[in-house]
Amino acid sequence: MSTPQPITDSAHLPVLPLRDLIVFPSMIFPLLIGRPGTLAAVERAIAGDKRLFLLAQRDSNQEDPTPDDLFSVGVIASVLQTLKLPNGLVKVLVEGLHRARATGFTLHGNSFDALPDSLELTGTEPLETRAQMKIAVRQFRDFVTLNRQLPDEVLMSLAGLSDPERTADFILTHLPLALPAKQEALERTDLLEQFRVINRTLEEEIEILKIERSVEGQVREKISRSQRAYYLQEQLRVIKKELGDEGEEDFSDVIAYRKKVRRTKMPKLVRDRAEEEVEKLKGMPMMSPEASVIKNYLDWLCALPWGVLTRDNLDLAAAERILEEDHFGLKKPKERILEHLAVLARVEKIKGPILCLVGPPGVGKTSLARSIARAMGRSFVRLSLGGVRDEAEIRGHRRTYIGSMPGRIIQSMKRAASMNPVFLLDEVDKMASDFRGDPAAALLEVLDPEQNNAFSDHYLEVDFDLSQVLFITTANLRHDIPLPLQDRMEIIEMHGYLRHEKLAIARGFLVPKQTRDHGLGKNEMCLSDETLLAVTDVYTRESGVRELERQIARVCRKVARDNVHHRGRKTDIAPTDLEKFLGIPPYKENMVDTGDRVGSAVGLAWNSMGGDILNIQATLMKGKGNLLLTGRLGEVMKESAQAAVSFLRSRGAPWSVPADFLKSHDVHIHIPEGATPKDGPSAGVTLATALLSAISGRPVPADVAMTGEITLRGNILPIGGLAEKVVAARRAGIHTLFVPEANRVDWSDLDPELRDGMNVHFVENVEQLWNYVFPRAKKSARASTARRSSSARRVH
């Protein structure tokens, strides 16, 4: 297109850009005008000969189109009427006159004009054109008859047309064509070809409309049959009721549900509720939505194991043998289950205990619950509570909601098919709560022996007896379990496995399992005890045995690949061969720095993954009394460090610590592995010891570890996770521990294997600990010895 030039020719017409619209000649069409440029074009047309040049936009989203944004062929139209609307828009009624092509554009303010060149149609007289027109008119009548969107008045307007050109334009105006197709029809000057395109289009549209009518008819017929059957069924029911001849043979579903209810061993109240629902079902149409809701409810009621009990295996020797076959160690939970079976052998019925197994991942909590079910001869169901945050997950949804169903407790009891299964609630410490409710609160009734004999699900709305279920819950951290739940459970702590226990588990369970899973023969791979211990020491660092099992699986895969052409060849793997199979060891055998070091002390920590040691480091630098803490310490650990500094400033004089030591020095405390978050109060005594070592220049023995929360008076408060901390110390090769005096009871509860070989000192305040760690800190060795013997007790 040419570049717009100033107005020089009076034959130019104002251009009106159209969006998503094509106006054909001889058609009268209302236009809604609102853009400043189009308003200006209309005003100039009214002021002149009332003619406009209508050109369609290529892109309807263009607000201010240029000549390049318009199609070159349009229609010259006459303005018949204008009407200003209250919202500022103008309604313009135009009539198309004839086709024209824009040959040049000129600017006129914020709009532009165009010089039109009229287009003449060809093929208006031949007989074939007339014949094609008659076919088009006949097909268009069929199209209007099938199309509900076009009124019958369209056919009346068509009857008054005899000119082929006007007939073609009239039909094109009412055809459902896209804008590009309509523009192509507007630009077509061969009238015979125009009618051929129209006829092809009409044939396609008529076929589509016939298919739509057929589909609608089928749907309408199906609905009519259903409505008719329902109407006749209701009439028949009313007639039989009036005659007193209403028989149950007309209610096959009702009879089936009554038989189901009678076959179950429901309590009387539940049976009455079920029969009440059956009576409701009898009085309503079987095709109604309410009937479907009642049927679903009755299906759930009848599917539950009312009164179904499995017989417990009361042979204690056999049960103990099964527990020992499946798991190594774990004496406390095994003893508790055997005690429960012993009581069951004496009394006919006992409320199921609610046990909570707390321990790090991989120590066998979940598999132990499955083993307990096998030992007792009961069915086993597992419900994972990790991430559950909706109370309805436990109690279910009320029947008023579409798609409602019972909660996961009732669903699991249906799967168990008995009233006394072993029910595992896994990861009870990882539930959450939000605006939908607190699932932990819903579990209070489930895990309360005084209430769970009448557990009420929101969907069932009848009492269900859970008192004979043996509930076992698992958790990684005890303090993450809500206190009301802890109060209802018997908590059994499960510490991480020791080195010799991992060896026994690997030898008796993991190696045979992985050998079998990888298709290796019994003698095809040989792992000595030294090799398994090497894998445990330098290729794993965990409380459980999951990583150990994965490493054994890696070895099996390597052996299977090496023996692919030599099936059955024996492969002996020595500790020195492990790098070939497992790569470079990721861990050192001993994590503690050897040798006594000034400003460094070993602490003990624990989290959901088990126990670990902390190499706490402290140093003094010239400065202005700033305390710098690094190593991603949490708020509680930072406060413990501040408490340690305050204690040394106020009570450090007997240990040669000047009260103003911070006046000219900065203190930097760092805990390595800075990418790992650390928090908790139990590192307080270790922080104070490392800081005292840095200030006084006296080294702390590297083979000593300590744990305890420190107060501003120097007292050492009790800590948690003692078993996991002892496991971590043994794993690091440390056998001398300093533990708060308040944890003496916890120490006595630990397994003998865990306590064996450990030199533990129970201390009440930090000065007792320092008497051991810094024996030359006092003026005389005799005074140190006397104080050490009188102020602390040691257990071997």
Short mmCIF file of N, CA and C in Angstrom, two decimals, residues 641-754:
data_model
loop_
_atom_site.label_atom_id
_atom_site.label_comp_id
_atom_site.label_asym_id
_atom_site.label_seq_id
_atom_site.Cartn_x
_atom_site.Cartn_y
_atom_site.Cartn_z
N ALA A 641 24.93 -20.12 73.55
CA ALA A 641 26.27 -19.54 73.47
C ALA A 641 26.35 -18.25 74.28
N GLN A 642 25.33 -17.42 74.23
CA GLN A 642 25.33 -16.17 75.01
C GLN A 642 25.29 -16.47 76.51
N ALA A 643 24.53 -17.53 76.89
CA ALA A 643 24.50 -17.91 78.31
C ALA A 643 25.87 -18.41 78.76
N ALA A 644 26.58 -19.16 77.90
CA ALA A 644 27.91 -19.64 78.25
C ALA A 644 28.88 -18.47 78.44
N VAL A 645 28.82 -17.46 77.58
CA VAL A 645 29.70 -16.29 77.71
C VAL A 645 29.39 -15.54 78.99
N SER A 646 28.10 -15.37 79.29
CA SER A 646 27.73 -14.65 80.52
C SER A 646 28.19 -15.40 81.76
N PHE A 647 28.08 -16.73 81.75
CA PHE A 647 28.52 -17.50 82.91
C PHE A 647 30.03 -17.35 83.12
N LEU A 648 30.80 -17.42 82.04
CA LEU A 648 32.26 -17.29 82.18
C LEU A 648 32.64 -15.90 82.66
N ARG A 649 31.94 -14.89 82.23
CA ARG A 649 32.26 -13.53 82.69
C ARG A 649 31.96 -13.34 84.18
N SER A 650 30.88 -14.00 84.64
CA SER A 650 30.47 -13.78 86.03
C SER A 650 31.07 -14.78 87.01
N ARG A 651 31.35 -16.03 86.55
CA ARG A 651 31.80 -17.07 87.47
C ARG A 651 33.11 -17.73 87.03
N GLY A 652 33.85 -17.09 86.16
CA GLY A 652 35.05 -17.73 85.61
C GLY A 652 36.33 -17.41 86.34
N ALA A 653 36.27 -16.62 87.42
CA ALA A 653 37.50 -16.24 88.13
C ALA A 653 38.28 -17.44 88.66
N PRO A 654 37.65 -18.46 89.27
CA PRO A 654 38.43 -19.61 89.75
C PRO A 654 39.15 -20.35 88.63
N TRP A 655 38.76 -20.10 87.38
CA TRP A 655 39.38 -20.80 86.25
C TRP A 655 40.26 -19.86 85.43
N SER A 656 40.71 -18.80 86.11
CA SER A 656 41.64 -17.83 85.51
C SER A 656 41.02 -17.12 84.32
N VAL A 657 39.72 -16.83 84.41
CA VAL A 657 39.04 -16.08 83.34
C VAL A 657 38.75 -14.69 83.87
N PRO A 658 39.41 -13.65 83.38
CA PRO A 658 39.14 -12.29 83.86
C PRO A 658 37.73 -11.85 83.47
N ALA A 659 37.09 -11.10 84.36
CA ALA A 659 35.72 -10.68 84.12
C ALA A 659 35.60 -9.77 82.90
N ASP A 660 36.67 -9.05 82.57
CA ASP A 660 36.63 -8.14 81.43
C ASP A 660 37.35 -8.70 80.22
N PHE A 661 37.35 -10.02 80.07
CA PHE A 661 38.10 -10.59 78.94
C PHE A 661 37.51 -10.19 77.59
N LEU A 662 36.23 -9.77 77.59
CA LEU A 662 35.62 -9.35 76.32
C LEU A 662 35.90 -7.89 75.99
N LYS A 663 36.52 -7.18 76.94
CA LYS A 663 36.73 -5.76 76.74
C LYS A 663 37.62 -5.49 75.53
N SER A 664 38.61 -6.30 75.37
CA SER A 664 39.58 -6.08 74.28
C SER A 664 39.64 -7.25 73.32
N HIS A 665 38.67 -8.16 73.39
CA HIS A 665 38.70 -9.33 72.52
C HIS A 665 37.31 -9.59 71.92
N ASP A 666 37.32 -10.15 70.72
CA ASP A 666 36.10 -10.70 70.11
C ASP A 666 36.14 -12.22 70.25
N VAL A 667 34.95 -12.82 70.40
CA VAL A 667 34.85 -14.27 70.51
C VAL A 667 34.14 -14.80 69.26
N HIS A 668 34.77 -15.79 68.64
CA HIS A 668 34.18 -16.43 67.46
C HIS A 668 33.96 -17.91 67.79
N ILE A 669 32.69 -18.33 67.72
CA ILE A 669 32.33 -19.73 67.95
C ILE A 669 31.79 -20.29 66.64
N HIS A 670 32.37 -21.42 66.24
CA HIS A 670 31.98 -22.03 64.96
C HIS A 670 31.74 -23.53 65.16
N ILE A 671 30.70 -24.03 64.47
CA ILE A 671 30.43 -25.47 64.46
C ILE A 671 30.52 -25.92 63.00
N PRO A 672 31.46 -26.78 62.66
CA PRO A 672 31.66 -27.18 61.26
C PRO A 672 30.41 -27.83 60.65
N GLU A 673 30.56 -28.09 59.33
CA GLU A 673 29.44 -28.48 58.48
C GLU A 673 28.42 -27.35 58.48
N GLY A 674 28.91 -26.19 58.02
CA GLY A 674 28.11 -24.97 58.09
C GLY A 674 26.85 -24.99 57.26
N ALA A 675 26.75 -25.89 56.28
CA ALA A 675 25.54 -25.95 55.46
C ALA A 675 24.39 -26.65 56.18
N THR A 676 24.69 -27.34 57.28
CA THR A 676 23.66 -28.10 58.00
C THR A 676 23.09 -27.25 59.14
N PRO A 677 21.78 -27.01 59.19
CA PRO A 677 21.20 -26.24 60.30
C PRO A 677 21.35 -26.99 61.62
N LYS A 678 21.60 -26.22 62.69
CA LYS A 678 21.78 -26.82 64.02
C LYS A 678 21.02 -25.97 65.03
N ASP A 679 20.39 -26.65 65.97
CA ASP A 679 19.65 -25.93 66.99
C ASP A 679 19.45 -26.83 68.19
N GLY A 680 19.03 -26.22 69.31
CA GLY A 680 18.78 -26.96 70.53
C GLY A 680 19.65 -26.47 71.68
N PRO A 681 19.22 -26.69 72.92
CA PRO A 681 19.94 -26.17 74.08
C PRO A 681 21.03 -27.09 74.61
N SER A 682 21.09 -28.37 74.16
CA SER A 682 21.96 -29.33 74.83
C SER A 682 23.44 -29.13 74.54
N ALA A 683 23.78 -28.18 73.65
CA ALA A 683 25.19 -27.90 73.38
C ALA A 683 25.75 -26.81 74.30
N GLY A 684 24.95 -26.34 75.26
CA GLY A 684 25.41 -25.25 76.12
C GLY A 684 26.68 -25.55 76.89
N VAL A 685 26.77 -26.75 77.50
CA VAL A 685 27.93 -27.09 78.29
C VAL A 685 29.16 -27.26 77.40
N THR A 686 28.98 -27.77 76.18
CA THR A 686 30.10 -27.91 75.25
C THR A 686 30.59 -26.55 74.79
N LEU A 687 29.68 -25.62 74.53
CA LEU A 687 30.07 -24.27 74.13
C LEU A 687 30.90 -23.59 75.23
N ALA A 688 30.44 -23.74 76.48
CA ALA A 688 31.17 -23.13 77.59
C ALA A 688 32.56 -23.75 77.75
N THR A 689 32.67 -25.07 77.57
CA THR A 689 33.97 -25.75 77.72
C THR A 689 34.94 -25.33 76.63
N ALA A 690 34.46 -25.26 75.38
CA ALA A 690 35.33 -24.83 74.28
C ALA A 690 35.78 -23.39 74.48
N LEU A 691 34.89 -22.56 74.99
CA LEU A 691 35.25 -21.16 75.20
C LEU A 691 36.26 -21.01 76.34
N LEU A 692 36.09 -21.78 77.43
CA LEU A 692 37.05 -21.74 78.52
C LEU A 692 38.42 -22.23 78.06
N SER A 693 38.44 -23.24 77.21
CA SER A 693 39.71 -23.74 76.67
C SER A 693 40.40 -22.68 75.85
N ALA A 694 39.63 -21.93 75.04
CA ALA A 694 40.23 -20.89 74.21
C ALA A 694 40.77 -19.74 75.05
N ILE A 695 40.06 -19.41 76.13
CA ILE A 695 40.50 -18.29 76.97
C ILE A 695 41.72 -18.66 77.81
N SER A 696 41.68 -19.86 78.39
CA SER A 696 42.75 -20.26 79.32
C SER A 696 43.93 -20.91 78.60
N GLY A 697 43.74 -21.34 77.35
CA GLY A 697 44.83 -21.99 76.63
C GLY A 697 45.03 -23.44 77.02
N ARG A 698 44.11 -24.04 77.76
CA ARG A 698 44.24 -25.44 78.17
C ARG A 698 43.46 -26.31 77.19
N PRO A 699 44.03 -27.40 76.69
CA PRO A 699 43.36 -28.25 75.70
C PRO A 699 42.29 -29.13 76.35
N VAL A 700 41.30 -29.51 75.54
CA VAL A 700 40.25 -30.45 75.95
C VAL A 700 40.59 -31.81 75.35
N PRO A 701 40.55 -32.88 76.13
CA PRO A 701 40.84 -34.21 75.56
C PRO A 701 39.91 -34.51 74.39
N ALA A 702 40.48 -35.05 73.30
CA ALA A 702 39.69 -35.32 72.10
C ALA A 702 38.80 -36.54 72.24
N ASP A 703 39.06 -37.40 73.24
CA ASP A 703 38.27 -38.62 73.39
C ASP A 703 37.16 -38.46 74.42
N VAL A 704 36.76 -37.22 74.68
CA VAL A 704 35.72 -36.93 75.67
C VAL A 704 34.59 -36.18 74.95
N ALA A 705 33.35 -36.59 75.19
CA ALA A 705 32.18 -35.90 74.63
C ALA A 705 31.25 -35.52 75.78
N MET A 706 30.48 -34.47 75.57
CA MET A 706 29.61 -33.97 76.65
C MET A 706 28.31 -33.45 76.06
N THR A 707 27.29 -33.38 76.89
CA THR A 707 25.99 -32.86 76.47
C THR A 707 25.26 -32.33 77.69
N GLY A 708 24.48 -31.29 77.51
CA GLY A 708 23.72 -30.71 78.62
C GLY A 708 23.43 -29.25 78.38
N GLU A 709 22.30 -28.79 78.88
CA GLU A 709 21.94 -27.38 78.80
C GLU A 709 22.49 -26.65 80.01
N ILE A 710 23.10 -25.49 79.80
CA ILE A 710 23.74 -24.74 80.88
C ILE A 710 22.87 -23.55 81.26
N THR A 711 22.86 -23.23 82.56
CA THR A 711 22.15 -22.05 83.05
C THR A 711 23.16 -20.98 83.41
N LEU A 712 22.66 -19.81 83.77
CA LEU A 712 23.56 -18.71 84.17
C LEU A 712 24.23 -18.98 85.51
N ARG A 713 23.76 -19.97 86.24
CA ARG A 713 24.40 -20.35 87.50
C ARG A 713 25.34 -21.54 87.30
N GLY A 714 25.44 -22.02 86.09
CA GLY A 714 26.34 -23.13 85.81
C GLY A 714 25.72 -24.50 85.99
N ASN A 715 24.44 -24.57 86.32
CA ASN A 715 23.79 -25.88 86.46
C ASN A 715 23.58 -26.52 85.09
N ILE A 716 23.61 -27.84 85.06
CA ILE A 716 23.44 -28.59 83.81
C ILE A 716 22.08 -29.27 83.86
N LEU A 717 21.22 -28.91 82.90
CA LEU A 717 19.85 -29.41 82.85
C LEU A 717 19.77 -30.66 81.98
N PRO A 718 18.73 -31.50 82.18
CA PRO A 718 18.63 -32.76 81.43
C PRO A 718 18.41 -32.52 79.94
N ILE A 719 18.73 -33.55 79.19
CA ILE A 719 18.61 -33.50 77.73
C ILE A 719 17.78 -34.68 77.23
N GLY A 720 17.44 -34.67 75.97
CA GLY A 720 16.70 -35.76 75.35
C GLY A 720 17.58 -36.51 74.36
N GLY A 721 17.06 -37.63 73.89
CA GLY A 721 17.78 -38.40 72.89
C GLY A 721 19.08 -39.01 73.39
N LEU A 722 19.11 -39.44 74.66
CA LEU A 722 20.36 -39.97 75.21
C LEU A 722 20.82 -41.21 74.45
N ALA A 723 19.92 -42.08 74.12
CA ALA A 723 20.31 -43.31 73.42
C ALA A 723 20.96 -43.00 72.08
N GLU A 724 20.38 -42.07 71.32
CA GLU A 724 20.95 -41.73 70.02
C GLU A 724 22.30 -41.06 70.16
N LYS A 725 22.47 -40.28 71.20
CA LYS A 725 23.76 -39.61 71.41
C LYS A 725 24.83 -40.63 71.79
N VAL A 726 24.46 -41.62 72.59
CA VAL A 726 25.44 -42.65 72.95
C VAL A 726 25.83 -43.45 71.71
N VAL A 727 24.86 -43.74 70.84
CA VAL A 727 25.17 -44.45 69.59
C VAL A 727 26.14 -43.64 68.75
N ALA A 728 25.91 -42.32 68.66
CA ALA A 728 26.79 -41.46 67.87
C ALA A 728 28.20 -41.45 68.45
N ALA A 729 28.31 -41.41 69.80
CA ALA A 729 29.63 -41.41 70.43
C ALA A 729 30.36 -42.72 70.16
N ARG A 730 29.67 -43.83 70.28
CA ARG A 730 30.31 -45.12 70.01
C ARG A 730 30.76 -45.20 68.56
N ARG A 731 29.93 -44.69 67.66
CA ARG A 731 30.29 -44.74 66.25
C ARG A 731 31.53 -43.90 65.97
N ALA A 732 31.73 -42.82 66.74
CA ALA A 732 32.90 -41.96 66.54
C ALA A 732 34.11 -42.43 67.34
N GLY A 733 33.97 -43.50 68.07
CA GLY A 733 35.10 -44.01 68.85
C GLY A 733 35.32 -43.33 70.17
N ILE A 734 34.32 -42.64 70.68
CA ILE A 734 34.41 -41.94 71.97
C ILE A 734 33.73 -42.81 73.03
N HIS A 735 34.42 -43.03 74.17
CA HIS A 735 33.88 -43.90 75.21
C HIS A 735 33.79 -43.20 76.57
N THR A 736 34.14 -41.92 76.63
CA THR A 736 34.01 -41.15 77.86
C THR A 736 32.99 -40.05 77.62
N LEU A 737 31.93 -40.07 78.40
CA LEU A 737 30.83 -39.12 78.22
C LEU A 737 30.54 -38.39 79.52
N PHE A 738 30.11 -37.14 79.39
CA PHE A 738 29.60 -36.36 80.52
C PHE A 738 28.13 -36.06 80.24
N VAL A 739 27.29 -36.54 81.16
CA VAL A 739 25.84 -36.49 80.98
C VAL A 739 25.23 -35.83 82.21
N PRO A 740 24.13 -35.05 82.05
CA PRO A 740 23.49 -34.45 83.22
C PRO A 740 23.06 -35.50 84.25
N GLU A 741 23.17 -35.15 85.51
CA GLU A 741 22.77 -36.06 86.59
C GLU A 741 21.30 -36.44 86.47
N ALA A 742 20.48 -35.53 85.96
CA ALA A 742 19.05 -35.81 85.83
C ALA A 742 18.76 -36.89 84.81
N ASN A 743 19.72 -37.26 83.97
CA ASN A 743 19.52 -38.30 82.97
C ASN A 743 20.02 -39.67 83.45
N ARG A 744 20.33 -39.80 84.75
CA ARG A 744 20.81 -41.08 85.25
C ARG A 744 19.76 -42.18 85.05
N VAL A 745 18.47 -41.82 85.27
CA VAL A 745 17.40 -42.81 85.08
C VAL A 745 17.34 -43.25 83.63
N ASP A 746 17.49 -42.30 82.70
CA ASP A 746 17.46 -42.65 81.28
C ASP A 746 18.62 -43.59 80.93
N TRP A 747 19.78 -43.37 81.57
CA TRP A 747 20.93 -44.23 81.31
C TRP A 747 20.65 -45.67 81.75
N SER A 748 20.01 -45.80 82.91
CA SER A 748 19.73 -47.15 83.41
C SER A 748 18.71 -47.88 82.55
N ASP A 749 17.88 -47.14 81.78
CA ASP A 749 16.88 -47.77 80.93
C ASP A 749 17.46 -48.22 79.59
N LEU A 750 18.68 -47.82 79.27
CA LEU A 750 19.27 -48.18 77.99
C LEU A 750 19.61 -49.67 77.97
N ASP A 751 19.68 -50.23 76.76
CA ASP A 751 20.05 -51.63 76.62
C ASP A 751 21.47 -51.86 77.13
N PRO A 752 21.72 -53.01 77.76
CA PRO A 752 23.08 -53.30 78.24
C PRO A 752 24.13 -53.22 77.14
N GLU A 753 23.78 -53.65 75.92
CA GLU A 753 24.75 -53.57 74.82
C GLU A 753 25.16 -52.14 74.52
N LEU A 754 24.23 -51.21 74.74
CA LEU A 754 24.54 -49.80 74.46
C LEU A 754 25.42 -49.20 75.55
#
